[in-house]
Amino acid sequence: MLSFTKSRNAGKKLLQILILFLSITQICSGQWFQQNSGTTNMLWSVHFANNDTGWTVGSEILKTTNGGDNWTSQPSGTDKSLFSVHFTDSNTGWAVGWDWYNSVGLILNTTNSGDNWTNQPSGTTIFLRSVYFVDSNTGWVVGESGTILHTTNGGTDWTSQISGTTTELQSVYFIDSSTGWIVGHSSSIIKTTNGGVDWTSHTSGTTNTLWSVHFTDNNNGWAVGEFGTILKTTNGGENWVSQSIGGLIFLYSVCFTDVETGWAVGYDVNGGVILKTTNGGNEWLSQTSGTTNNLKSVYFIDNNIGWAVGSAGTILKTTNGGVTFIEEEKTDEMPTEFLLSNNYPNPFNPSTKISWQSPVGSWQTLKVYDVLGNEVATLVDEYKPAGSYEVEFNSSSGIRDLASGIYFYQLLVSALQSKDGKAENYIETKKMILLK
């Protein structure tokens, strides 16, 4: 086990705390907070038309007109299980699923913001899993047994399209009226460039089920699924590369607001999982969901405002992109004491930030060790002037691909001059947890 020494006595420790309180004002901003759905039923899908107006569906349909502060139930007129909802504007939308009483695939439509929902005959007895419209007329619905339904008149008529597969299709996304993608079981990814007249299968590089797909343009897209599967394409789905995080994590939904910024939600053994990337998926950081319930769907209207829904009527909202941050306002004074801060986030996956401060210029080394004392990484090994610093540790960069567990990071400031003229080192070690 690692050992460390400190050159400060108790009086210096108290002085350090006092200085920190005087020199730093910390403003903590929360990330995801619970909204009262008024139900304990499963919620499978969420979609918003604007900042205020949105819907979530499951065994019922809920609507909000104030950003989720209040949710009200909307009568659908049928016994149902609804798995997907999509609106093209604040009035016109569709919800799809399964009418278990009549054993038919269910398609509901509203043209008055959900005040009334009408049944649109699907012509199928298949479970319907996902719906997507590019405008008020043109849309697609997908489901079990390779089912694809298409409409060009707002759902008045639905026609079947040949998918080329009999597997269960879970998610559909179109970038325009011609180009779209569908993912599903058995790692299925199919694409069309002519509105679904023809569908072409593409190799995903995984055998895992894919639950959700999202594109930001004709080239850049992501698909997520079971066992932490995350796939990305930069050429319209011709090739997919893995960004997977692995483990017993099931990702049910993915949403991007631009080519760099996106979220994926699901669950693991501890409950709701929320992942975020700000670099196109090269790194995915875990966000604290605050719930032990499973999360099934995520939707963002911009880089800050988004919602996630799931089991037991769970609805979460964020107004800052889901990031908990500490904003520090420092005085002009240089640090007067050594400080190695707690890493953030902690637990982390795959990266975390480590910050420290030194009141003197010196050779500084920052290293990471495992629980056996084996060196994992050297983050800093150079001379640095007096000041405050921050560095990011990525557990999967380069040749590293660390397992979940406890790790230690240690700061060494070399050859300090003590009051009696002797040279000594300042060493401090802290613990962090990698949770995949």
Coordinates of C-alpha atoms in Angstrom, one line a residue:
M1 CA 0.0 0.0 0.0
L2 CA 1.2 3.5 -0.7
S3 CA 2.5 5.7 2.0
F4 CA 2.8 9.5 2.1
T5 CA 4.2 12.2 4.3
K6 CA 3.0 15.7 4.9
S7 CA 5.2 18.6 5.9
R8 CA 2.4 20.5 7.5
N9 CA 1.4 20.5 11.1
A10 CA -2.1 20.9 12.5
G11 CA -1.7 24.7 12.7
K12 CA -0.8 24.9 9.1
K13 CA -3.8 22.7 8.2
L14 CA -6.1 25.1 9.9
L15 CA -4.5 28.0 8.2
Q16 CA -4.9 26.3 4.8
I17 CA -8.6 25.8 5.4
L18 CA -9.0 29.4 6.4
I19 CA -7.2 30.6 3.3
L20 CA -9.3 28.4 1.1
F21 CA -12.5 29.8 2.6
L22 CA -11.3 33.4 2.1
S23 CA -9.9 33.0 -1.4
I24 CA -12.3 30.7 -3.1
T25 CA -16.1 31.0 -3.5
Q26 CA -17.6 27.8 -4.8
I27 CA -20.8 27.8 -6.7
C28 CA -22.2 24.3 -7.0
S29 CA -24.7 23.7 -9.8
G30 CA -26.7 20.5 -9.8
Q31 CA -27.1 18.2 -12.8
W32 CA -30.2 16.1 -13.1
F33 CA -33.2 16.7 -10.9
Q34 CA -36.5 14.7 -10.5
Q35 CA -39.8 15.9 -11.9
N36 CA -43.1 14.7 -10.5
S37 CA -44.8 12.6 -13.2
G38 CA -47.8 11.6 -11.1
T39 CA -47.4 8.0 -12.1
T40 CA -45.5 4.9 -11.1
N41 CA -45.8 3.3 -14.5
M42 CA -43.0 2.6 -17.0
L43 CA -42.2 5.5 -19.3
W44 CA -40.6 4.4 -22.5
S45 CA -40.1 7.5 -24.6
V46 CA -39.9 11.3 -24.3
H47 CA -40.1 14.1 -26.9
F48 CA -40.3 17.9 -26.7
A49 CA -41.5 20.3 -29.4
N50 CA -39.9 23.3 -27.6
N51 CA -38.6 24.4 -24.2
D52 CA -42.0 24.1 -22.6
T53 CA -44.2 21.6 -24.4
G54 CA -43.4 17.9 -24.3
W55 CA -44.8 14.4 -24.0
T56 CA -43.8 11.1 -22.5
V57 CA -45.5 7.7 -23.1
G58 CA -45.7 4.3 -21.6
S59 CA -48.9 2.7 -20.4
E60 CA -50.3 6.2 -20.6
I61 CA -49.6 9.6 -22.3
L62 CA -48.3 12.5 -20.2
K63 CA -48.0 16.1 -21.4
T64 CA -46.3 19.2 -20.0
T65 CA -46.6 22.9 -21.0
N66 CA -44.1 24.3 -18.5
G67 CA -41.0 22.4 -19.1
G68 CA -42.0 19.4 -17.0
D69 CA -42.8 21.3 -13.8
N70 CA -46.3 19.7 -14.1
W71 CA -47.4 16.7 -16.1
T72 CA -51.0 15.8 -16.9
S73 CA -52.4 12.6 -18.3
Q74 CA -54.0 12.6 -21.8
P75 CA -56.7 10.0 -22.6
S76 CA -55.7 7.8 -25.5
G77 CA -59.0 5.9 -25.8
T78 CA -57.4 2.5 -25.8
D79 CA -55.7 -0.2 -23.7
K80 CA -52.1 0.2 -24.7
S81 CA -48.4 -0.1 -24.2
L82 CA -46.7 2.8 -26.0
F83 CA -43.0 2.6 -26.7
S84 CA -42.3 5.7 -28.8
V85 CA -43.6 9.3 -29.3
H86 CA -42.6 11.9 -31.9
F87 CA -43.9 15.4 -32.7
T88 CA -43.2 17.5 -35.7
D89 CA -44.5 20.7 -34.0
S90 CA -46.4 21.6 -30.9
N91 CA -49.7 20.2 -32.3
T92 CA -48.9 17.3 -34.5
G93 CA -47.6 14.0 -33.2
W94 CA -47.7 10.2 -33.1
A95 CA -47.3 7.5 -30.5
V96 CA -46.8 3.8 -31.3
G97 CA -46.9 0.5 -29.5
W98 CA -49.1 -2.4 -28.9
D99 CA -52.9 -2.7 -28.3
W100 CA -52.9 -5.8 -26.1
Y101 CA -56.7 -6.0 -25.9
N102 CA -57.1 -6.2 -29.7
S103 CA -53.7 -7.7 -30.4
V104 CA -52.7 -5.2 -33.1
G105 CA -49.9 -2.8 -33.7
L106 CA -50.9 0.6 -32.3
I107 CA -50.5 4.0 -34.0
L108 CA -52.1 7.0 -32.4
N109 CA -52.1 10.5 -33.9
T110 CA -53.0 13.9 -32.6
T111 CA -53.3 17.2 -34.4
N112 CA -54.3 19.3 -31.4
S113 CA -51.3 18.9 -29.1
G114 CA -52.7 15.7 -27.6
D115 CA -56.1 16.9 -26.4
N116 CA -57.4 14.1 -28.6
W117 CA -55.7 11.0 -29.9
T118 CA -57.1 9.0 -32.8
N119 CA -56.2 5.5 -33.9
Q120 CA -54.6 5.1 -37.3
P121 CA -55.0 1.5 -38.5
S122 CA -51.5 0.0 -38.9
G123 CA -52.6 -3.1 -40.7
T124 CA -50.3 -5.3 -38.6
T125 CA -50.5 -7.5 -35.5
I126 CA -46.8 -6.8 -34.7
F127 CA -45.5 -4.9 -31.7
L128 CA -44.4 -1.4 -33.0
R129 CA -41.3 0.0 -31.3
S130 CA -40.3 3.3 -32.8
V131 CA -41.8 6.2 -34.8
Y132 CA -40.1 9.1 -36.7
F133 CA -41.5 11.8 -38.9
V134 CA -39.5 14.3 -41.0
D135 CA -42.6 16.5 -41.5
S136 CA -46.3 16.4 -40.8
N137 CA -46.9 14.0 -43.7
T138 CA -43.8 11.8 -44.1
G139 CA -42.9 9.2 -41.5
W140 CA -41.9 5.7 -40.6
V141 CA -42.8 3.1 -37.9
V142 CA -40.7 0.0 -37.1
G143 CA -41.3 -3.1 -35.0
E144 CA -40.9 -6.8 -34.6
S145 CA -40.3 -9.3 -37.4
G146 CA -38.5 -6.7 -39.5
T147 CA -41.7 -4.6 -39.8
I148 CA -41.4 -1.2 -41.5
L149 CA -44.4 1.0 -42.2
H150 CA -44.3 4.2 -44.2
T151 CA -46.8 7.1 -44.7
T152 CA -46.8 10.1 -47.0
N153 CA -50.1 11.6 -45.8
G154 CA -49.7 11.9 -42.0
G155 CA -50.7 8.4 -41.3
T156 CA -54.0 8.3 -43.0
D157 CA -52.5 5.4 -45.0
W158 CA -49.6 3.2 -44.0
T159 CA -47.8 0.9 -46.4
S160 CA -45.3 -1.9 -45.7
Q161 CA -41.7 -1.6 -46.8
I162 CA -39.4 -4.6 -47.3
S163 CA -36.6 -4.4 -44.7
G164 CA -34.7 -7.5 -45.8
T165 CA -34.7 -8.9 -42.2
T166 CA -37.0 -10.7 -39.9
T167 CA -35.3 -9.5 -36.7
E168 CA -36.9 -7.1 -34.2
L169 CA -36.3 -3.5 -35.2
Q170 CA -36.0 -1.1 -32.2
S171 CA -35.3 2.4 -33.5
V172 CA -35.7 4.5 -36.7
Y173 CA -34.1 7.9 -37.5
F174 CA -34.3 9.9 -40.7
I175 CA -32.2 13.0 -41.6
D176 CA -34.5 13.9 -44.5
S177 CA -37.3 12.3 -46.5
S178 CA -34.8 10.1 -48.4
T179 CA -32.1 9.1 -46.0
G180 CA -32.7 7.1 -42.8
W181 CA -31.4 4.3 -40.6
I182 CA -32.9 1.5 -38.5
V183 CA -31.2 -0.6 -35.8
G184 CA -32.4 -3.6 -33.8
H185 CA -31.7 -7.1 -32.5
S186 CA -28.8 -9.3 -33.7
S187 CA -26.8 -6.1 -34.2
S188 CA -29.0 -5.1 -37.2
I189 CA -28.3 -1.8 -39.0
I190 CA -30.1 -1.0 -42.2
K191 CA -30.1 2.1 -44.3
T192 CA -32.1 3.7 -47.1
T193 CA -31.3 6.6 -49.5
N194 CA -34.6 6.5 -51.3
G195 CA -37.2 6.9 -48.6
G196 CA -37.4 3.2 -47.8
V197 CA -38.0 1.8 -51.2
D198 CA -34.8 -0.1 -50.7
W199 CA -33.0 -1.0 -47.5
T200 CA -29.4 -2.0 -47.4
S201 CA -27.8 -3.9 -44.5
H202 CA -24.6 -2.6 -43.0
T203 CA -22.1 -4.4 -40.7
S204 CA -22.1 -3.1 -37.2
G205 CA -19.0 -5.0 -35.9
T206 CA -20.9 -6.2 -32.9
T207 CA -23.3 -9.1 -32.0
N208 CA -25.1 -7.1 -29.4
T209 CA -28.7 -5.8 -29.7
L210 CA -28.9 -2.1 -30.7
W211 CA -31.7 -0.1 -29.0
S212 CA -31.3 3.4 -30.4
V213 CA -29.9 5.3 -33.3
H214 CA -29.4 9.1 -33.9
F215 CA -27.7 11.1 -36.7
T216 CA -26.7 14.8 -36.7
D217 CA -26.2 14.9 -40.5
N218 CA -25.9 12.6 -43.5
N219 CA -22.5 11.3 -42.3
N220 CA -22.3 11.4 -38.5
G221 CA -24.4 9.0 -36.4
W222 CA -24.4 6.8 -33.3
A223 CA -26.1 3.6 -32.2
V224 CA -26.2 2.3 -28.6
G225 CA -27.3 -1.0 -27.1
E226 CA -26.6 -3.8 -24.6
F227 CA -23.4 -4.4 -22.7
G228 CA -22.3 -0.8 -23.0
T229 CA -22.3 -0.9 -26.8
I230 CA -21.7 2.5 -28.5
L231 CA -21.0 2.7 -32.2
K232 CA -20.2 5.7 -34.3
T233 CA -20.1 6.3 -38.1
T234 CA -18.6 9.3 -40.0
N235 CA -19.6 8.1 -43.4
G236 CA -23.3 7.6 -43.3
G237 CA -23.2 4.2 -41.8
E238 CA -21.0 2.5 -44.4
N239 CA -18.5 1.8 -41.6
W240 CA -19.0 1.8 -37.8
V241 CA -16.3 2.1 -35.1
S242 CA -16.7 1.0 -31.5
Q243 CA -16.8 3.6 -28.7
S244 CA -18.2 1.0 -26.3
I245 CA -17.7 1.3 -22.6
G246 CA -18.5 -2.4 -21.9
G247 CA -19.8 -4.0 -18.7
L248 CA -23.3 -4.9 -17.6
I249 CA -24.7 -1.6 -18.8
F250 CA -27.7 -1.5 -21.1
L251 CA -28.0 1.7 -23.1
Y252 CA -31.6 2.3 -24.4
S253 CA -31.4 5.8 -26.0
V254 CA -29.0 8.2 -27.5
C255 CA -29.5 11.9 -28.5
F256 CA -27.0 14.4 -30.0
T257 CA -27.5 18.1 -30.3
D258 CA -24.5 18.6 -32.6
V259 CA -21.7 16.5 -33.9
E260 CA -19.7 16.8 -30.7
T261 CA -22.3 16.8 -27.9
G262 CA -24.5 13.9 -27.0
W263 CA -26.0 11.8 -24.2
A264 CA -26.9 8.1 -23.8
V265 CA -29.1 6.7 -21.1
G266 CA -29.9 3.2 -19.7
Y267 CA -29.1 1.2 -16.6
D268 CA -26.7 -1.0 -14.7
V269 CA -26.8 -2.9 -11.4
N270 CA -26.9 0.4 -9.5
G271 CA -29.8 1.9 -11.5
G272 CA -30.1 4.8 -14.0
V273 CA -27.0 5.5 -16.2
I274 CA -26.4 8.7 -18.0
L275 CA -23.4 9.2 -20.2
K276 CA -22.3 12.4 -21.9
T277 CA -19.7 13.3 -24.6
T278 CA -18.5 16.6 -25.7
N279 CA -16.0 15.3 -28.3
G280 CA -18.1 13.2 -30.6
G281 CA -18.0 10.1 -28.4
N282 CA -14.2 9.8 -28.2
E283 CA -14.8 10.1 -24.4
W284 CA -18.0 9.3 -22.6
L285 CA -18.3 10.6 -19.0
S286 CA -20.7 9.3 -16.4
Q287 CA -23.2 11.8 -15.0
T288 CA -25.0 11.3 -11.7
S289 CA -28.6 10.4 -12.4
G290 CA -29.8 10.4 -8.8
T291 CA -32.1 7.5 -9.4
T292 CA -32.0 3.7 -8.9
N293 CA -34.6 3.3 -11.6
N294 CA -33.9 2.3 -15.2
L295 CA -33.8 5.0 -17.8
K296 CA -35.3 4.3 -21.3
S297 CA -35.3 7.5 -23.3
V298 CA -33.4 10.8 -23.5
Y299 CA -34.2 14.0 -25.4
F300 CA -32.4 17.3 -25.6
I301 CA -33.6 20.5 -27.3
D302 CA -30.2 22.2 -27.0
N303 CA -26.9 21.7 -25.3
N304 CA -28.3 22.5 -21.9
I305 CA -31.9 21.5 -21.6
G306 CA -32.9 17.9 -21.7
W307 CA -35.1 15.1 -20.1
A308 CA -34.7 11.4 -19.4
V309 CA -37.5 9.0 -18.5
G310 CA -37.8 5.5 -17.3
S311 CA -39.2 3.0 -14.9
A312 CA -41.5 3.8 -11.9
G313 CA -42.7 7.0 -13.6
T314 CA -39.2 8.5 -13.5
I315 CA -38.7 11.9 -15.2
L316 CA -35.4 13.7 -14.9
K317 CA -34.5 17.2 -16.2
T318 CA -31.3 19.1 -16.6
T319 CA -30.8 22.8 -17.5
N320 CA -27.0 22.7 -17.7
G321 CA -26.3 19.7 -19.9
G322 CA -26.3 17.4 -17.0
V323 CA -22.9 18.5 -15.7
T324 CA -22.3 19.2 -12.0
F325 CA -19.6 21.8 -11.8
I326 CA -17.8 23.9 -9.3
E327 CA -17.0 27.3 -10.4
E328 CA -14.1 28.9 -8.5
E329 CA -13.6 32.6 -8.1
K330 CA -10.1 33.1 -6.8
T331 CA -8.4 36.2 -5.5
D332 CA -5.1 37.5 -7.1
E333 CA -3.1 36.0 -4.2
M334 CA -0.8 33.1 -5.1
P335 CA -1.4 29.8 -3.2
T336 CA 0.2 29.9 0.2
E337 CA -0.2 26.2 1.0
F338 CA 0.0 22.9 -0.9
L339 CA -3.3 21.4 -1.9
L340 CA -4.1 18.2 -3.8
S341 CA -7.9 18.3 -4.5
N342 CA -10.3 15.5 -4.8
N343 CA -10.7 14.3 -8.4
Y344 CA -13.9 15.1 -10.3
P345 CA -16.0 13.2 -11.2
N346 CA -15.5 10.4 -8.7
P347 CA -16.4 7.6 -9.4
F348 CA -15.5 8.2 -13.1
N349 CA -15.6 6.5 -16.5
P350 CA -13.5 6.8 -18.5
S351 CA -11.9 10.1 -17.5
T352 CA -11.6 12.4 -14.5
K353 CA -9.9 15.7 -13.6
I354 CA -7.2 16.2 -10.9
S355 CA -6.3 19.7 -9.7
W356 CA -3.6 20.9 -7.2
Q357 CA -1.8 24.0 -6.1
S358 CA 1.8 24.8 -5.0
P359 CA 3.0 28.0 -3.3
V360 CA 6.5 27.5 -4.7
G361 CA 8.1 26.7 -8.1
S362 CA 9.5 23.2 -8.1
W363 CA 9.8 19.9 -9.9
Q364 CA 6.4 18.3 -9.6
T365 CA 5.3 14.8 -10.4
L366 CA 1.8 13.5 -10.5
K367 CA 1.3 9.7 -10.9
V368 CA -1.5 7.1 -10.8
Y369 CA -1.1 3.7 -9.0
D370 CA -3.3 0.7 -8.6
V371 CA -4.1 -0.9 -5.2
L372 CA -0.9 -3.0 -5.3
G373 CA 1.3 0.1 -5.7
N374 CA 2.0 -0.5 -9.4
E375 CA 2.4 2.7 -11.4
V376 CA -0.4 3.1 -14.0
A377 CA 0.3 6.4 -15.5
T378 CA 2.6 9.5 -15.2
L379 CA 0.4 12.6 -15.7
V380 CA 3.0 15.3 -14.8
D381 CA 6.8 15.2 -14.5
E382 CA 8.3 18.6 -15.0
Y383 CA 9.2 21.9 -13.3
K384 CA 6.2 24.2 -12.7
P385 CA 6.1 27.7 -11.2
A386 CA 4.0 28.4 -8.2
G387 CA 0.3 28.3 -9.1
S388 CA -2.8 26.2 -9.5
Y389 CA -3.0 23.4 -12.1
E390 CA -5.4 20.8 -13.5
V391 CA -4.9 17.7 -15.6
E392 CA -7.2 15.1 -17.0
F393 CA -6.7 11.3 -16.5
N394 CA -8.2 9.0 -19.1
S395 CA -8.4 5.4 -18.1
S396 CA -8.7 4.1 -21.6
S397 CA -6.4 6.4 -23.6
G398 CA -3.3 5.1 -25.4
I399 CA -2.6 1.5 -24.5
R400 CA -4.4 1.8 -21.2
D401 CA -7.7 0.1 -20.6
L402 CA -8.0 -0.2 -16.9
A403 CA -10.5 -2.4 -15.1
S404 CA -13.0 -1.1 -12.6
G405 CA -11.6 -0.6 -9.1
I406 CA -9.8 1.7 -6.7
Y407 CA -6.8 3.7 -7.8
F408 CA -4.5 6.3 -6.1
Y409 CA -3.1 9.5 -7.5
Q410 CA 0.0 10.9 -5.8
L411 CA 1.5 14.4 -6.0
L412 CA 5.3 14.8 -5.3
V413 CA 6.9 18.2 -5.0
S414 CA 10.6 17.7 -4.8
A415 CA 13.5 19.2 -2.8
L416 CA 11.6 21.8 -0.8
Q417 CA 13.8 23.9 1.6
S418 CA 12.6 23.6 5.2
K419 CA 13.1 26.2 7.9
D420 CA 16.2 24.4 9.3
G421 CA 17.8 24.4 5.8
K422 CA 17.1 20.7 5.0
A423 CA 15.7 19.6 1.7
E424 CA 12.5 17.5 1.9
N425 CA 9.7 16.4 -0.3
Y426 CA 6.0 17.2 -0.1
I427 CA 3.9 14.1 -0.9
E428 CA 0.2 13.6 -0.8
T429 CA -2.0 10.7 -2.1
K430 CA -5.7 10.5 -2.7
K431 CA -8.1 7.7 -3.8
M432 CA -10.3 7.6 -6.8
I433 CA -12.7 4.9 -8.2
L434 CA -13.1 3.8 -11.8
L435 CA -16.6 2.4 -12.3
K436 CA -17.3 0.8 -15.7

